[in-house]
Amino acid sequence: MKAEPVVVDRVEQGAGDGYSVIIDRISQDVPFYRAYLKNAAISGTAVINNPFWWSADEKFFNNALAVKIGVPVPKTVILPSHDRPPDTSDALSVISNFR
């Protein structure tokens, strides 16, 4: 088991990225990460600091959920914002990575 920063360049709805556990310390400030973490959670990753507290009506999450239950939806990806809020980093933390 090892801990390392999460690396995200794009997120495909309903597709996992191999992380077992992610500790969220940024999604309250950056909506992209909130969507990423919700997608990770429905793909089997344990997310500490539940991103679902924010909202359940986000289109990307709804599409990712539809993919998981077999409802056809257009393929969708999200990309991180070019600029981040001050005092934030582009790194997320992960406890275990089994890619």
PDB file of C-alpha atoms in Angstrom:
ATOM      1  CA  MET A   1       0.000   0.000   0.000  1.00  0.00           C
ATOM      2  CA  LYS A   2       1.308   3.462  -0.833  1.00  0.00           C
ATOM      3  CA  ALA A   3       0.094   7.055  -0.708  1.00  0.00           C
ATOM      4  CA  GLU A   4       0.605   9.466  -3.586  1.00  0.00           C
ATOM      5  CA  PRO A   5      -1.088  12.463  -5.205  1.00  0.00           C
ATOM      6  CA  VAL A   6      -3.975  11.683  -7.550  1.00  0.00           C
ATOM      7  CA  VAL A   7      -3.225  12.489 -11.182  1.00  0.00           C
ATOM      8  CA  VAL A   8      -6.194  13.694 -13.250  1.00  0.00           C
ATOM      9  CA  ASP A   9      -6.032  14.934 -16.824  1.00  0.00           C
ATOM     10  CA  ARG A  10      -9.546  14.043 -17.969  1.00  0.00           C
ATOM     11  CA  VAL A  11     -12.459  12.046 -16.628  1.00  0.00           C
ATOM     12  CA  GLU A  12     -14.672   9.698 -18.640  1.00  0.00           C
ATOM     13  CA  GLN A  13     -18.152   9.286 -17.210  1.00  0.00           C
ATOM     14  CA  GLY A  14     -18.725   5.990 -15.467  1.00  0.00           C
ATOM     15  CA  ALA A  15     -15.100   4.876 -15.843  1.00  0.00           C
ATOM     16  CA  GLY A  16     -12.904   4.254 -12.816  1.00  0.00           C
ATOM     17  CA  ASP A  17      -9.264   5.249 -12.652  1.00  0.00           C
ATOM     18  CA  GLY A  18      -7.907   2.549 -10.348  1.00  0.00           C
ATOM     19  CA  TYR A  19      -7.650   4.449  -7.064  1.00  0.00           C
ATOM     20  CA  SER A  20      -8.923   2.579  -3.996  1.00  0.00           C
ATOM     21  CA  VAL A  21      -9.225   5.544  -1.626  1.00  0.00           C
ATOM     22  CA  ILE A  22      -9.065   9.298  -2.239  1.00  0.00           C
ATOM     23  CA  ILE A  23      -8.970  11.935   0.484  1.00  0.00           C
ATOM     24  CA  ASP A  24     -10.693  15.055  -0.830  1.00  0.00           C
ATOM     25  CA  ARG A  25      -9.220  18.360   0.332  1.00  0.00           C
ATOM     26  CA  ILE A  26     -10.106  20.585  -2.641  1.00  0.00           C
ATOM     27  CA  SER A  27     -13.528  19.880  -4.161  1.00  0.00           C
ATOM     28  CA  GLN A  28     -15.224  22.512  -2.017  1.00  0.00           C
ATOM     29  CA  ASP A  29     -13.239  25.096  -4.011  1.00  0.00           C
ATOM     30  CA  VAL A  30     -13.000  23.489  -7.466  1.00  0.00           C
ATOM     31  CA  PRO A  31     -16.183  22.101  -9.090  1.00  0.00           C
ATOM     32  CA  PHE A  32     -14.160  19.938 -11.527  1.00  0.00           C
ATOM     33  CA  TYR A  33     -12.781  17.890  -8.632  1.00  0.00           C
ATOM     34  CA  ARG A  34     -16.246  17.505  -7.092  1.00  0.00           C
ATOM     35  CA  ALA A  35     -17.489  15.978 -10.369  1.00  0.00           C
ATOM     36  CA  TYR A  36     -14.344  13.826 -10.621  1.00  0.00           C
ATOM     37  CA  LEU A  37     -14.772  12.510  -7.073  1.00  0.00           C
ATOM     38  CA  LYS A  38     -18.457  11.679  -7.582  1.00  0.00           C
ATOM     39  CA  ASN A  39     -17.538   9.727 -10.707  1.00  0.00           C
ATOM     40  CA  ALA A  40     -14.741   7.944  -8.801  1.00  0.00           C
ATOM     41  CA  ALA A  41     -17.164   7.068  -5.997  1.00  0.00           C
ATOM     42  CA  ILE A  42     -19.726   5.453  -8.304  1.00  0.00           C
ATOM     43  CA  SER A  43     -16.856   3.592  -9.981  1.00  0.00           C
ATOM     44  CA  GLY A  44     -15.773   1.917  -6.735  1.00  0.00           C
ATOM     45  CA  THR A  45     -13.335   4.362  -5.109  1.00  0.00           C
ATOM     46  CA  ALA A  46     -13.863   5.186  -1.425  1.00  0.00           C
ATOM     47  CA  VAL A  47     -13.901   8.998  -1.172  1.00  0.00           C
ATOM     48  CA  ILE A  48     -13.226  10.577   2.212  1.00  0.00           C
ATOM     49  CA  ASN A  49     -15.040  13.930   2.593  1.00  0.00           C
ATOM     50  CA  ASN A  50     -18.181  12.959   0.710  1.00  0.00           C
ATOM     51  CA  PRO A  51     -18.574  14.969  -2.532  1.00  0.00           C
ATOM     52  CA  PHE A  52     -22.299  14.114  -2.651  1.00  0.00           C
ATOM     53  CA  TRP A  53     -23.053  16.607   0.109  1.00  0.00           C
ATOM     54  CA  TRP A  54     -22.736  19.405  -2.448  1.00  0.00           C
ATOM     55  CA  SER A  55     -25.418  18.460  -4.989  1.00  0.00           C
ATOM     56  CA  ALA A  56     -26.946  15.456  -6.686  1.00  0.00           C
ATOM     57  CA  ASP A  57     -28.296  17.212  -9.765  1.00  0.00           C
ATOM     58  CA  GLU A  58     -25.069  17.763 -11.669  1.00  0.00           C
ATOM     59  CA  LYS A  59     -25.303  16.636 -15.308  1.00  0.00           C
ATOM     60  CA  PHE A  60     -21.958  14.812 -15.397  1.00  0.00           C
ATOM     61  CA  PHE A  61     -22.797  12.766 -12.304  1.00  0.00           C
ATOM     62  CA  ASN A  62     -26.260  11.949 -13.639  1.00  0.00           C
ATOM     63  CA  ASN A  63     -24.742  10.740 -16.919  1.00  0.00           C
ATOM     64  CA  ALA A  64     -22.097   8.687 -15.082  1.00  0.00           C
ATOM     65  CA  LEU A  65     -24.825   7.069 -12.991  1.00  0.00           C
ATOM     66  CA  ALA A  66     -26.825   6.335 -16.148  1.00  0.00           C
ATOM     67  CA  VAL A  67     -23.761   4.610 -17.656  1.00  0.00           C
ATOM     68  CA  LYS A  68     -23.417   2.448 -14.525  1.00  0.00           C
ATOM     69  CA  ILE A  69     -27.043   1.266 -14.659  1.00  0.00           C
ATOM     70  CA  GLY A  70     -27.059   0.670 -18.410  1.00  0.00           C
ATOM     71  CA  VAL A  71     -28.954   3.720 -19.679  1.00  0.00           C
ATOM     72  CA  PRO A  72     -27.472   4.927 -22.981  1.00  0.00           C
ATOM     73  CA  VAL A  73     -26.146   8.491 -22.856  1.00  0.00           C
ATOM     74  CA  PRO A  74     -23.689  10.375 -25.081  1.00  0.00           C
ATOM     75  CA  LYS A  75     -20.008   9.830 -24.159  1.00  0.00           C
ATOM     76  CA  THR A  76     -18.879  12.766 -22.077  1.00  0.00           C
ATOM     77  CA  VAL A  77     -15.589  13.884 -20.515  1.00  0.00           C
ATOM     78  CA  ILE A  78     -14.763  16.782 -18.215  1.00  0.00           C
ATOM     79  CA  LEU A  79     -11.508  18.717 -18.235  1.00  0.00           C
ATOM     80  CA  PRO A  80      -9.989  20.648 -15.336  1.00  0.00           C
ATOM     81  CA  SER A  81     -10.191  24.425 -15.301  1.00  0.00           C
ATOM     82  CA  HIS A  82      -7.172  26.283 -16.627  1.00  0.00           C
ATOM     83  CA  ASP A  83      -7.033  28.505 -13.525  1.00  0.00           C
ATOM     84  CA  ARG A  84      -7.495  27.329  -9.948  1.00  0.00           C
ATOM     85  CA  PRO A  85      -8.641  29.382  -6.966  1.00  0.00           C
ATOM     86  CA  PRO A  86      -5.808  30.978  -4.976  1.00  0.00           C
ATOM     87  CA  ASP A  87      -4.167  28.796  -2.312  1.00  0.00           C
ATOM     88  CA  THR A  88      -5.051  25.520  -4.071  1.00  0.00           C
ATOM     89  CA  SER A  89      -2.949  22.901  -5.810  1.00  0.00           C
ATOM     90  CA  ASP A  90      -3.751  20.650  -8.762  1.00  0.00           C
ATOM     91  CA  ALA A  91      -2.949  17.572  -6.632  1.00  0.00           C
ATOM     92  CA  LEU A  92      -5.432  15.356  -4.776  1.00  0.00           C
ATOM     93  CA  SER A  93      -4.255  12.870  -2.159  1.00  0.00           C
ATOM     94  CA  VAL A  94      -4.696   9.114  -2.396  1.00  0.00           C
ATOM     95  CA  ILE A  95      -4.035   6.408   0.159  1.00  0.00           C
ATOM     96  CA  SER A  96      -3.758   3.451  -2.183  1.00  0.00           C
ATOM     97  CA  ASN A  97      -3.332   3.084  -5.914  1.00  0.00           C
ATOM     98  CA  PHE A  98      -3.922  -0.267  -7.603  1.00  0.00           C
ATOM     99  CA  ARG A  99      -3.717   0.781 -11.233  1.00  0.00           C
TER     100      ARG A  99
END
